Coordinates of C-alpha atoms and ligand atoms in Angstrom, one line a residue:
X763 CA 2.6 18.1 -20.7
X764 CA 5.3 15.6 -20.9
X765 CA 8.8 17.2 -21.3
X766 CA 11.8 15.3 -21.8
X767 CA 14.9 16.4 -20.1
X768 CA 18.0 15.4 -18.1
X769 CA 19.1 16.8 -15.3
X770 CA 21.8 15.8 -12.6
X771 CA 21.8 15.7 -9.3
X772 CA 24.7 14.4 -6.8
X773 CA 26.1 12.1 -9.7
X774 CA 22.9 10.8 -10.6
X775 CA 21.5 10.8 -13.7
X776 CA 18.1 11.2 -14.2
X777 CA 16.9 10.0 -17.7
X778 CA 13.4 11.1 -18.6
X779 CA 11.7 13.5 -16.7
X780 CA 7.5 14.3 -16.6
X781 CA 6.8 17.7 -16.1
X782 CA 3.7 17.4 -13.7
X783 CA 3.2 21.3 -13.3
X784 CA 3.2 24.0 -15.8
X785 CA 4.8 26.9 -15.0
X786 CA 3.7 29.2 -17.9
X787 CA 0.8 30.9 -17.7
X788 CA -2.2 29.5 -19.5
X789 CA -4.2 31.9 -21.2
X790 CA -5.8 29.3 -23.0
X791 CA -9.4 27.8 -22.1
X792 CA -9.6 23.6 -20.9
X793 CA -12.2 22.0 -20.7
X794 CA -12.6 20.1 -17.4
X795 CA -14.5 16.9 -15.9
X796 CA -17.0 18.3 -13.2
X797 CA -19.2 15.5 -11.2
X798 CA -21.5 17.3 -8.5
X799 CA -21.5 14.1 -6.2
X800 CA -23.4 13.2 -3.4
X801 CA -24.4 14.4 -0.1
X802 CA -23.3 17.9 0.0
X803 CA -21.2 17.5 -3.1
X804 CA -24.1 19.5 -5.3
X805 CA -23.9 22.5 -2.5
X806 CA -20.3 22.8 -2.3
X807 CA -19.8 22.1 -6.3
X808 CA -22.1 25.3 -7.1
X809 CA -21.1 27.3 -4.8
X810 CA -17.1 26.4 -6.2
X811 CA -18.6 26.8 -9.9
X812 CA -20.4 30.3 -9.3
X813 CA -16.7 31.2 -7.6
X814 CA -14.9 30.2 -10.4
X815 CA -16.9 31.8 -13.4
X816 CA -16.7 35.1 -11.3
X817 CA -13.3 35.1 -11.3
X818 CA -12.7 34.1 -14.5
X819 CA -11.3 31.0 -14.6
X820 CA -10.3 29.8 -18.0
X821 CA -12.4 26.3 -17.8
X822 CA -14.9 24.3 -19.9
X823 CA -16.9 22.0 -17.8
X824 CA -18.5 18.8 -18.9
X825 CA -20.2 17.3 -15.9
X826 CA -21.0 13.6 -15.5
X827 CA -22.9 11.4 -13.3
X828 CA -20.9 9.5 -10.7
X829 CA -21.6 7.7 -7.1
X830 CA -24.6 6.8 -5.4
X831 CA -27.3 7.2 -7.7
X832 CA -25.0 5.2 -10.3
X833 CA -24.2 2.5 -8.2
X834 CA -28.0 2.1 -6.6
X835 CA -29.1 1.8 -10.7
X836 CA -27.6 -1.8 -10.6
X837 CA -23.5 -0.7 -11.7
X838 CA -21.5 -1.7 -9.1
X839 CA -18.7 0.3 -10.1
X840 CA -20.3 3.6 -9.3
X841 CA -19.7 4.6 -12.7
X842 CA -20.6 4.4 -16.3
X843 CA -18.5 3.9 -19.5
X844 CA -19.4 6.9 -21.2
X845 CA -18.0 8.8 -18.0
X846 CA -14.9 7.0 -17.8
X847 CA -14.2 8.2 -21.5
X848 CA -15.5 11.9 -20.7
X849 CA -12.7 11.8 -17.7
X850 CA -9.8 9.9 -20.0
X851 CA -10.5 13.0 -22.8
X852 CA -10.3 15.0 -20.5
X853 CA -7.6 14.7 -18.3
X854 CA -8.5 16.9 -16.0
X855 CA -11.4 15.9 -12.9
X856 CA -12.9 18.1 -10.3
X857 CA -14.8 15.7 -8.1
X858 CA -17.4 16.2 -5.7
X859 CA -17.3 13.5 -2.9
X860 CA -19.3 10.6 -3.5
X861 CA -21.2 8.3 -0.6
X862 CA -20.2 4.7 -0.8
X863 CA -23.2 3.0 -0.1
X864 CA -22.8 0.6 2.9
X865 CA -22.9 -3.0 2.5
X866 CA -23.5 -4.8 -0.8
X867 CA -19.9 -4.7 -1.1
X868 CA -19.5 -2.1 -3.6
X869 CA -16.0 -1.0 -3.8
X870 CA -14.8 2.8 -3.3
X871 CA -15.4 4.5 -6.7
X872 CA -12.5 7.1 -5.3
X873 CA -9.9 4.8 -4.8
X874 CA -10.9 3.0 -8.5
X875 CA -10.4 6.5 -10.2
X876 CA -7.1 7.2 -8.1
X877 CA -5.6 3.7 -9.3
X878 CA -7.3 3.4 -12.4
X879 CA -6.2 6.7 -13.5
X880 CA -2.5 6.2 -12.1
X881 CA -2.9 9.1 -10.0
X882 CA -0.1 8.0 -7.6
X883 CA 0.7 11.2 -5.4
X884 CA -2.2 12.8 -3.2
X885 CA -1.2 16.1 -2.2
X886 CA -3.2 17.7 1.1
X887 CA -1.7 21.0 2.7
X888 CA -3.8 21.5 6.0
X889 CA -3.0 25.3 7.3
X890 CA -4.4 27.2 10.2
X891 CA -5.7 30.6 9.9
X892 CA -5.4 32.2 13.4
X893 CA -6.5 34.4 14.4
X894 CA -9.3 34.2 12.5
X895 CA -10.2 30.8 12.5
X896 CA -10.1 29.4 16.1
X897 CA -7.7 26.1 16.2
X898 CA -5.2 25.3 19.1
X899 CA -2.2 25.2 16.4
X900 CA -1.5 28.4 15.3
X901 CA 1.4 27.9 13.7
X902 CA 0.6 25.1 11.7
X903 CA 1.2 24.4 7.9
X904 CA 1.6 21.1 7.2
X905 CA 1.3 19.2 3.8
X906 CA 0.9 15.3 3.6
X907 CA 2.1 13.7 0.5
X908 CA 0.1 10.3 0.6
X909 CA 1.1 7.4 -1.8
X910 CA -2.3 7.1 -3.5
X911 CA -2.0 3.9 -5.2
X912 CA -1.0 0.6 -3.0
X913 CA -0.9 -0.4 0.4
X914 CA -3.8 -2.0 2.1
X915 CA -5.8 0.5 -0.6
X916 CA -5.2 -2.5 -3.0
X917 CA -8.2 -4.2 -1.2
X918 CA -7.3 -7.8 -1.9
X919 CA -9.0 -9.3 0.8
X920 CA -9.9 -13.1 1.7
X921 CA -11.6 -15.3 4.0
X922 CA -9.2 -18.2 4.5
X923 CA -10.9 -20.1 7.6
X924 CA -14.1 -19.9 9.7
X925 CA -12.3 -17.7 11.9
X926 CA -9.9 -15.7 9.6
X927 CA -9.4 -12.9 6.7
X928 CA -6.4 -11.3 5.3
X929 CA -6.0 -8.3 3.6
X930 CA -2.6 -7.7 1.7
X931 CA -0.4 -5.5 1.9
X932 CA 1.7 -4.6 -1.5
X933 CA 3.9 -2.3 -1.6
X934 CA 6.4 -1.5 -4.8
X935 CA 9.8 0.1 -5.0
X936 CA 8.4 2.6 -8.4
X937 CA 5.1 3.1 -6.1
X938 CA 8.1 4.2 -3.0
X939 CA 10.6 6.0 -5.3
X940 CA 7.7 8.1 -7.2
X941 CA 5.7 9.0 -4.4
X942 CA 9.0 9.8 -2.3
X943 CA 10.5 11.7 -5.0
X944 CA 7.7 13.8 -6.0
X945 CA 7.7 15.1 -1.8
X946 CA 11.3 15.9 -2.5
X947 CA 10.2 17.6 -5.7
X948 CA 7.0 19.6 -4.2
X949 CA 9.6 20.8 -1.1
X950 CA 12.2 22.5 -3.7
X951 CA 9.3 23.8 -5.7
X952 CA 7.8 25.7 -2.7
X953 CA 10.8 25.9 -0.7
X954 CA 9.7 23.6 2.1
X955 CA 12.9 23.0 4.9
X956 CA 12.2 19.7 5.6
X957 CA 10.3 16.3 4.6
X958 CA 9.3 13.9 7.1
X959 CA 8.7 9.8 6.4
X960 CA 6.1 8.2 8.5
X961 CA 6.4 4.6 8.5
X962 CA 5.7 1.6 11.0
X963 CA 9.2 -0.6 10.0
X964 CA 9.8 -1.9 12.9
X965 CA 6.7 -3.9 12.6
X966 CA 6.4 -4.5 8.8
X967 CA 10.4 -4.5 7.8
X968 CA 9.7 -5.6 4.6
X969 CA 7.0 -3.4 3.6
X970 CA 7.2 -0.2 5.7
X971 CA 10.8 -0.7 5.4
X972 CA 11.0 -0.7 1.9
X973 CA 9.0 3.0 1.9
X974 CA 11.9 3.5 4.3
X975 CA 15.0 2.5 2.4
X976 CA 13.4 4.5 -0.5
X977 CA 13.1 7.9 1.5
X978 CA 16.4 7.5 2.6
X979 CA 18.1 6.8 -0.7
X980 CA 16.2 10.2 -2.4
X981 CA 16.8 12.3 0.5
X982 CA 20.4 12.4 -0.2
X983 CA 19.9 14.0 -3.6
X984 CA 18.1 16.4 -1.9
X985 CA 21.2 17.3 0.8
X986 CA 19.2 21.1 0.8
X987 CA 16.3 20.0 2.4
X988 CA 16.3 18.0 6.1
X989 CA 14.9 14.8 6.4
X990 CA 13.7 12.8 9.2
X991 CA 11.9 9.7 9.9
X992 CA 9.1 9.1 12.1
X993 CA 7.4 5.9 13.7
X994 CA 3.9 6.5 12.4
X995 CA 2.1 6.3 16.3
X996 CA 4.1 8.9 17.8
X997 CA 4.2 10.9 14.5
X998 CA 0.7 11.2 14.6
X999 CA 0.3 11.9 18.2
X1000 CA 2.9 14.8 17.4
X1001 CA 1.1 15.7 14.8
X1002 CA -1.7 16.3 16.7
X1003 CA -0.1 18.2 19.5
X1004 CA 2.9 20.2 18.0
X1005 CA 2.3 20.4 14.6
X1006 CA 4.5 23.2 13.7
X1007 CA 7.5 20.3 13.7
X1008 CA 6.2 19.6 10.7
X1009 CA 6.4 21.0 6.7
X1010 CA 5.9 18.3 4.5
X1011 CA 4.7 14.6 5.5
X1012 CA 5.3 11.5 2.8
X1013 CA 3.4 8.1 3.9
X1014 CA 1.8 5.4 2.6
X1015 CA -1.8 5.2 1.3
X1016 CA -3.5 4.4 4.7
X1017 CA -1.5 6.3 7.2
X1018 CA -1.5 9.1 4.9
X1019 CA -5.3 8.8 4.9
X1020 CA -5.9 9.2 8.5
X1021 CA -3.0 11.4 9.3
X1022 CA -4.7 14.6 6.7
X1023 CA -7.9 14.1 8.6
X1024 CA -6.5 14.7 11.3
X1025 CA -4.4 17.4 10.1
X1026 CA -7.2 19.2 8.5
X1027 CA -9.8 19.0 11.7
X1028 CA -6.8 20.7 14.3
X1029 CA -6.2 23.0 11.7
X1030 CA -9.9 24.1 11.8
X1031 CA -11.8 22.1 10.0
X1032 CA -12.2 19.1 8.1
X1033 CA -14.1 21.0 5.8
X1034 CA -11.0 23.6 5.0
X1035 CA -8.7 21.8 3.3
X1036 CA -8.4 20.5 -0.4
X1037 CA -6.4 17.3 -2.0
X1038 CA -5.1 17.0 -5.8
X1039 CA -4.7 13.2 -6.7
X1040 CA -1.4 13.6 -9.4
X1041 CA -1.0 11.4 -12.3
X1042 CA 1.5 11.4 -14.8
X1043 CA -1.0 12.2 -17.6
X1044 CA -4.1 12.6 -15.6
X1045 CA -5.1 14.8 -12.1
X1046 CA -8.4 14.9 -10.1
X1047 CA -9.2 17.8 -7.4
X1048 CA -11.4 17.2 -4.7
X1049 CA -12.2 18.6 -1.0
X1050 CA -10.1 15.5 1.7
X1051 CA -13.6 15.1 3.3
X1052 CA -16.6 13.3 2.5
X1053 CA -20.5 13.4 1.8
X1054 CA -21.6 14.3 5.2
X1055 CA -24.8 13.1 4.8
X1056 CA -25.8 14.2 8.4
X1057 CA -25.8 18.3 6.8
X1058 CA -26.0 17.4 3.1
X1059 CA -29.1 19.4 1.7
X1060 CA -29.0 22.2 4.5
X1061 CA -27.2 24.4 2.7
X1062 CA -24.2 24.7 5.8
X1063 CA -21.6 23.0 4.5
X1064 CA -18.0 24.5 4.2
X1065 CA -16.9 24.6 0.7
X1066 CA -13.8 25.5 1.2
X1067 CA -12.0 22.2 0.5
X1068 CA -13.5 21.9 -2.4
X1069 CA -12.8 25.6 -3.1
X1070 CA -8.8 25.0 -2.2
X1071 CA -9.0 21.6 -4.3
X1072 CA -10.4 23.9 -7.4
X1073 CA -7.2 26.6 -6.3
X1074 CA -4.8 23.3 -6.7
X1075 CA -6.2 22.6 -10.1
X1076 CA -5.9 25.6 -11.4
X1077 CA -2.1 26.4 -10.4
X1078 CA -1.4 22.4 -12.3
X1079 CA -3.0 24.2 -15.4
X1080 CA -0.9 26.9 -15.4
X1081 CA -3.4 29.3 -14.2
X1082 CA -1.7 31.0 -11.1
X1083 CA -3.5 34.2 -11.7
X1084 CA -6.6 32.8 -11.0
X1085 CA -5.8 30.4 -8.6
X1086 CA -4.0 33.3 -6.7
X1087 CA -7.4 36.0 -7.3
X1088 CA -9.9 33.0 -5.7
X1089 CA -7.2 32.0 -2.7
X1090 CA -6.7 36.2 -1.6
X1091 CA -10.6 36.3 -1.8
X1092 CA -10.9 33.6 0.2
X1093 CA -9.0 34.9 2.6
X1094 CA -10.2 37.9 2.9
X1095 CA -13.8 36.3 3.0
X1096 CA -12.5 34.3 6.3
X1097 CA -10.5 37.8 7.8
X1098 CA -13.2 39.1 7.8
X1099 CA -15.0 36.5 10.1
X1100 CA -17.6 35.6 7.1
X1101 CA -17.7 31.8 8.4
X1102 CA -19.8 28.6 7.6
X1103 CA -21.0 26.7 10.8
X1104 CA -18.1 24.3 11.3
X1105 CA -15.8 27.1 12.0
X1106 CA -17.8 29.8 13.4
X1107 CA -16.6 31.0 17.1
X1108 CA -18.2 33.6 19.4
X1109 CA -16.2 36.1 19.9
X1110 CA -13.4 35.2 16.5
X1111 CA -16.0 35.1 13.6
X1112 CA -18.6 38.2 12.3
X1113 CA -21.1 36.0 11.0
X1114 CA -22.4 32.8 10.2
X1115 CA -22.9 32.0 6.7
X1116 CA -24.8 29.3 4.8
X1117 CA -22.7 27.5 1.8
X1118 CA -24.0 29.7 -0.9
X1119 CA -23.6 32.7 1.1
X1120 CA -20.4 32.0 1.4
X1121 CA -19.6 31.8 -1.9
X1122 CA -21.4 35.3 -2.8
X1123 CA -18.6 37.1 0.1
X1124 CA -16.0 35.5 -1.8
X1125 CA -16.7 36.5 -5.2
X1126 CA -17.5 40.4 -3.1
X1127 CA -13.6 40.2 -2.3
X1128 CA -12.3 39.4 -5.5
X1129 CA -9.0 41.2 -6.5
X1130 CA -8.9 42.4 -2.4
X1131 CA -5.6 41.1 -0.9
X1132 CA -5.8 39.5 2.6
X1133 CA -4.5 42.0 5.4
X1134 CA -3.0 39.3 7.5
X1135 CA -2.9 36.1 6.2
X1136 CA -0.1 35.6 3.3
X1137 CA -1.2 36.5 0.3
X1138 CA -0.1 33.3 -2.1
X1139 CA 2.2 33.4 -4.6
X1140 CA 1.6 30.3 -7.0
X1141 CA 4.3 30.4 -9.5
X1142 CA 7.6 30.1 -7.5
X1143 CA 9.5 30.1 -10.9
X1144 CA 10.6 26.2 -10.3
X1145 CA 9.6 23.4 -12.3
X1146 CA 8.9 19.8 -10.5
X1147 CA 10.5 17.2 -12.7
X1148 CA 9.5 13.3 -11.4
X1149 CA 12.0 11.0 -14.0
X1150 CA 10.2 8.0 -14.9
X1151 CA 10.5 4.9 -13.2
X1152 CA 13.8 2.8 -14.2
X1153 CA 14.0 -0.7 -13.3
X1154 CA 16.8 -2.1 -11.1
X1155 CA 18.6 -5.5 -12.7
X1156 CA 17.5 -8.3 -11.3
X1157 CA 19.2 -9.3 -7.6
X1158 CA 19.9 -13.4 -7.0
X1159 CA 16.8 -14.6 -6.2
X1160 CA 17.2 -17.7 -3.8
X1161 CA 14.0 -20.3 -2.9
X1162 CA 14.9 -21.3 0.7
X1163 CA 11.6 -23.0 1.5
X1164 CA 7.9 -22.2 2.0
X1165 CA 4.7 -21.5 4.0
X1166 CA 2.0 -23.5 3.8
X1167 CA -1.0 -21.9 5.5
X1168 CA -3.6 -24.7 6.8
X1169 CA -6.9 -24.6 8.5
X1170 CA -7.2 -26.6 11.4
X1171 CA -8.9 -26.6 14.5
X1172 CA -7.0 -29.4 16.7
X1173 CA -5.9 -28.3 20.0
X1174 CA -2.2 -29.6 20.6
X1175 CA 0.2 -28.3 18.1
X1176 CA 2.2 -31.0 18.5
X1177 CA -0.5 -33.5 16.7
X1178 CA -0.5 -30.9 13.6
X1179 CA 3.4 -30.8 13.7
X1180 CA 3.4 -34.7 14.0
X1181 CA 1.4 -34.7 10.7
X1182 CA 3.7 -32.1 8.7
X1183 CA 6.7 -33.2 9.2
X1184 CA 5.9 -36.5 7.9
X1185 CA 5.5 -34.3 4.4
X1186 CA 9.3 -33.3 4.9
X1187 CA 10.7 -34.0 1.7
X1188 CA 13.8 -31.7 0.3
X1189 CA 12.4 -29.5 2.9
X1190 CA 11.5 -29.5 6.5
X1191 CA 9.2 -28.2 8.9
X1192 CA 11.1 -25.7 10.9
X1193 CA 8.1 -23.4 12.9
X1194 CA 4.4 -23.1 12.9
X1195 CA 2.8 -19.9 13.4
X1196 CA -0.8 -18.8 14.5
X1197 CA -1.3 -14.7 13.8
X1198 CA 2.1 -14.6 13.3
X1199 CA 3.1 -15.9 16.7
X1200 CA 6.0 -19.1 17.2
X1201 CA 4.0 -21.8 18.9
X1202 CA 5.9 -24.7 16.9
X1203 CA 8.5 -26.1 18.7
X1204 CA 8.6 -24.3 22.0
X1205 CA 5.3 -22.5 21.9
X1206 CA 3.6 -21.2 24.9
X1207 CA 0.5 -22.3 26.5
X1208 CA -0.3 -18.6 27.0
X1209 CA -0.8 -18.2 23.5
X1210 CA -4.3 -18.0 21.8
X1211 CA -4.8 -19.6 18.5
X1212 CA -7.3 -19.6 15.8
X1213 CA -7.9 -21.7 13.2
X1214 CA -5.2 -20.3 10.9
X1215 CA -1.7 -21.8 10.9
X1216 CA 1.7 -20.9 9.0
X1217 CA 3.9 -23.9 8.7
X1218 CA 7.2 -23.1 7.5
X1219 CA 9.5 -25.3 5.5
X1220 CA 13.0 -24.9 5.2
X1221 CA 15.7 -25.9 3.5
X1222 CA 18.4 -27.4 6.2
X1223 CA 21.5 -28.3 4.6
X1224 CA 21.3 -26.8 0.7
X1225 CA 21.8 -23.5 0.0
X1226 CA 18.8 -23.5 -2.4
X1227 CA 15.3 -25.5 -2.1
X1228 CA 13.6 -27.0 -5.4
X1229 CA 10.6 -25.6 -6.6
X1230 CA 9.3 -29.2 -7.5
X1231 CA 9.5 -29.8 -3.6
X1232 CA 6.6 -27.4 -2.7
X1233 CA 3.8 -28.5 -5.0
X1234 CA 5.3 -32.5 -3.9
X1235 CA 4.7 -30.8 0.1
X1236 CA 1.7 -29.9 -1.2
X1237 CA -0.3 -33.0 -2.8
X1238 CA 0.9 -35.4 -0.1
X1239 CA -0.4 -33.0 2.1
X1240 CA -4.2 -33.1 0.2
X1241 CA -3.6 -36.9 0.4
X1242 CA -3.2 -36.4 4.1
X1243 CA -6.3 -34.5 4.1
X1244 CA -5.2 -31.8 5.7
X1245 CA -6.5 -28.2 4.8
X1246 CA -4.0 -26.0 2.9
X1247 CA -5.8 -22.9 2.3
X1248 CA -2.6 -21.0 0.4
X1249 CA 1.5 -20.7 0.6
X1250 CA 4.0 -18.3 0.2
X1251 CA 7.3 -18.6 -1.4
X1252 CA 10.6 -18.3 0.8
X1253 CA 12.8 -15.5 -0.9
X1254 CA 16.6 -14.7 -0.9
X1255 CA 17.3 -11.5 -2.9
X1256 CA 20.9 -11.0 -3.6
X1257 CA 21.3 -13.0 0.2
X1258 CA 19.1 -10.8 1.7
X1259 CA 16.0 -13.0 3.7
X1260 CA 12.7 -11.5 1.7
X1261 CA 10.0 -12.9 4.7
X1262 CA 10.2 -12.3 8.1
X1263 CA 10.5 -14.4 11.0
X1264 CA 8.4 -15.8 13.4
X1265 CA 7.5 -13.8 16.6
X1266 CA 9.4 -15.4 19.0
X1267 CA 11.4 -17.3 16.6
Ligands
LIG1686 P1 -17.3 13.0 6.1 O1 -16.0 13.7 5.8 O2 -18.2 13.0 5.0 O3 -18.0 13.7 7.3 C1 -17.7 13.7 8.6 C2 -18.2 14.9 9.4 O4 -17.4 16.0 9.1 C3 -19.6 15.3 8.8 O5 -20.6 14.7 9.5 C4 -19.6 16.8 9.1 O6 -19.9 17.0 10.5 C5 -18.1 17.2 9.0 N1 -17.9 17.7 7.6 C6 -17.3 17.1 6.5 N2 -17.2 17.9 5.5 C7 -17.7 19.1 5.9 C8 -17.9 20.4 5.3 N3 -17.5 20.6 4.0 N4 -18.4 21.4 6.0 C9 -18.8 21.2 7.3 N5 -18.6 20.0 7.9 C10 -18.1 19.0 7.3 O7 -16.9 11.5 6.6 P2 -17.8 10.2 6.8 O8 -19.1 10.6 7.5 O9 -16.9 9.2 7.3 O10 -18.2 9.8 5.3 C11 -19.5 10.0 4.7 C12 -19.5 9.4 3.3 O11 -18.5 10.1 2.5 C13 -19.2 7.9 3.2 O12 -20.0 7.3 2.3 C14 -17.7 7.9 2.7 O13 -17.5 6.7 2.0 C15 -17.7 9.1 1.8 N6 -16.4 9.7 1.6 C16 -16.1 10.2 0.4 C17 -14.9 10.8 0.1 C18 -14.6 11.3 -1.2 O14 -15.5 11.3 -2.1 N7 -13.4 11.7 -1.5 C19 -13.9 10.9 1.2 C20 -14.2 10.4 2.4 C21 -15.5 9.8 2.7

């Protein structure tokens, strides 16, 4: 798969190149991953298998055991070792969804085979299908490029005080530049206008803005395609109510998450559309929604996103002539009003359908062409090329103090100020925060506070603190007995401030 090659673009030179797609047909036969899942996963999965045999898919499967019955056995992972290496041989995953079971804590198996597998771009086209499948956007065709691997998807999470958690949010200039550059790359390859960033940076400058800076330094070696940037509240409430302004979305892992549900459901259904999770060596295929467990067993489910996220795989393999034969069935299948529960309408559909019934009118249509809806054409002739990651030199990294978090449950500021800055020493207490909020000096009586404080030290006169300075801040203050519960370093990169101020400050 990987191909090396340079190529140049607006005076930049891009080094080594991973060919994510291939282009040439694939006559040969791959053997794939295949795990059934949970809730309505078995339903959907056969009804996707039978569909595929029929049209003569060139796949192997080997199915393993993954999810709920895997993590209720006692392994907390939700899957075993002798799966992990079926799914590392084979590169190639086409996953059911799984149920995470509630409490316990038992972490996502999804987002564990995502990161695990460095499966950093999660691609989800959401299309309506007027007329014949009733949705208020009938013009809509909209595909979100999620970042699949950071965010608040890291799920480092702690309890720091009785009364507060944290959970982090990292975010990494390769994790910006590959997911960004591989919706510049997907654009070109299917000749998408424009590609829009949805961010929140002018809340999280640091984070959100880096995604941000990112976009904007690819976009310009893409000066074909139009890019604009979007505040992520009123991007999704656009989303929702115009749709059509959109052709390709990029965002990070969590905005991304909610913004395809919501893409998918106006489109028709949640059940309609289906994601490919894109490594670099690796790739898994899977329907955007979940289990359902509310219909699982009834045989109504849609399997259509499954279906699409089987039509997805198929084109990464290099086999467009299938993937092209299932989608025109498909089509075809929903033209002619054949329709599952979740999208059948009096008066638009012909008749209602259970989940393997479905699956029998699409394998009836194969080799039809769809009247109306566009028939696909998979192989646009243009490769996607992501270059590998290259890392910056180093910028002038400049310690201009720290935050040292404390718990403390006093009621005048002013006595926990009184305390700190007896600790000055190199450094001094400049601000305390509580939830982010200035309330140290000049605070507010307005403001509520927890149990969680941010005291900030500062150097004052030297242009650079010593890093012997915060572990001294930090003993006297256990001498003190006063409650640090962590601290955060106080960055200048190349004299750019790396932590943000105060609210208020
Ligand atoms: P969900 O997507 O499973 O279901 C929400 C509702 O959408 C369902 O009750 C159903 O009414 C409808 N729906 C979903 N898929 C449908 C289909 N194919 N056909 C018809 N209707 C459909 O979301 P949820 O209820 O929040 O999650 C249920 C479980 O699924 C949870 O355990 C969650 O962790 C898991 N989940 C798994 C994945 C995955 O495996 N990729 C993704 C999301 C949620």
């Amino acid at each position: 798969m990987a191909s090396l090659k340079s190529h140049l673009k607006n005076n930049l030179e891009i080094l080594k190149t991973t060919q994510l797609k291939s282009m040439t047909p694939n006559k040969s036969y791959k053997t794939i991953s295949v795990a059934k899942g949970d809730g309505i996963g078995p339903e959907i999965m056969d009804a996707v298998l039978k569909i595929l045999k029929a049209a003569e898919a060139r796949l192997n499967y080997e199915e393993i055991e993954i999810g709920e019955k895997v993590y209720l056995s006692g392994n907390t992972s939700g899957i075993s070792k002798e799966a992990w290496n079926t799914i590392r041989k084979n590169k190639i995953f086409l996953k059911a969804p799984i149920t995470t079971p509630q409490g316990g804590g038992y972490k996502s198996l999804n987002v564990t085979l995502r990161k695990t597998l460095g499966l950093y771009a999660n691609i989800r086209p959401c299309k309506s299908y007027h007329p014949f499948i009733d949705t208020k956007h009938q013009e809509m065709d909209v595909t979100i490029i999620r970042e699949n691997e950071e965010d608040l998807y890291a799920g480092i999470e702690h309890r720091q005080t009785d009364e507060v958690v944290q959970c982090l949010k990292l975010i990494s200039r390769p994790g910006c530049e590959k997911i960004v550059r591989y919706a510049f790359e997907y654009a070109r390859m299917y000749g998408k206008k424009k590609v829009s960033c949805f961010v929140k940076d002018n809340i999280m400058k640091h984070t959100d803005g880096l995604f941000h800076e990112v976009f904007k330094e690819i976009a310009v070696e893409y000066p074909e395609i139009e890019s604009d940037n979007w505040i992520i509240d009123i991007a999704a409430a656009r989303l929702a109510d115009t749709p059509e302004m959109f052709e390709v979305i990029v965002t990070p892992n969590l905005y991304g998450d909610v913004v395809s549900d919501i893409a998918a459901q106006i489109s028709g259904s949640v059940g309609l559309a289906g994601s490919a999770n894109i490594g670099s060596t690796c790739a898994m295929f899977e329907a955007i929604h979940g289990s359902a467990p509310p219909i699982a067993g009834k045989n109504v489910a849609n399997p259509s996103g499954l279906l699409m996220g089987a039509v997805m795989m198929l084109n990464h393999l290099g086999q467009q002539d299938v993937a092209e034969k299932i989608k025109n069935a498909w089509a075809v299948a929903i033209e002619d009003g054949i329709h599952t529960e979740d999208i059948y309408k009096e008066g638009v559909s012909k008749k209602k359908v259970s989940t393997s019934q479905f699956a029998e009118a699409v394998i009836a249509r194969l080799g039809k062409l769809p009247q109306l809806i566009k028939a696909e054409k998979y192989d646009t002739g243009i490769q996607m090329n992501i270059p590998e990651y290259k890392r910056k030199s180093k910028s002038e990294k400049v310690l201009k103090g720290v935050d040292i978090f404390v718990d403390w449950n006093g009621e005048n500021v002013n006595d926990l100020a009184e305390q700190l800055q007896k600790l000055n020493n190199g450094i001094e207490l400049t601000m305390i925060t509580n939830r982010g909020v200035k309330v140290w000096p000049e605070g507010f009586e307005e403001t509520f506070c927890t149990d969680h404080w941010r005291c900030r030290y500062e150097v004052v006169e030297e242009r650079q603190a010593e890093k012997k300075f915060i572990p001294m801040i930090m003993t006297k203050a256990i001498d003190q007995h006063i409650d640090i519960i962590k601290s955060e370093n106080l960055y200048e990169f190349d004299g750019k401030r790396g932590y943000s101020l105060g609210q208020g400050q």
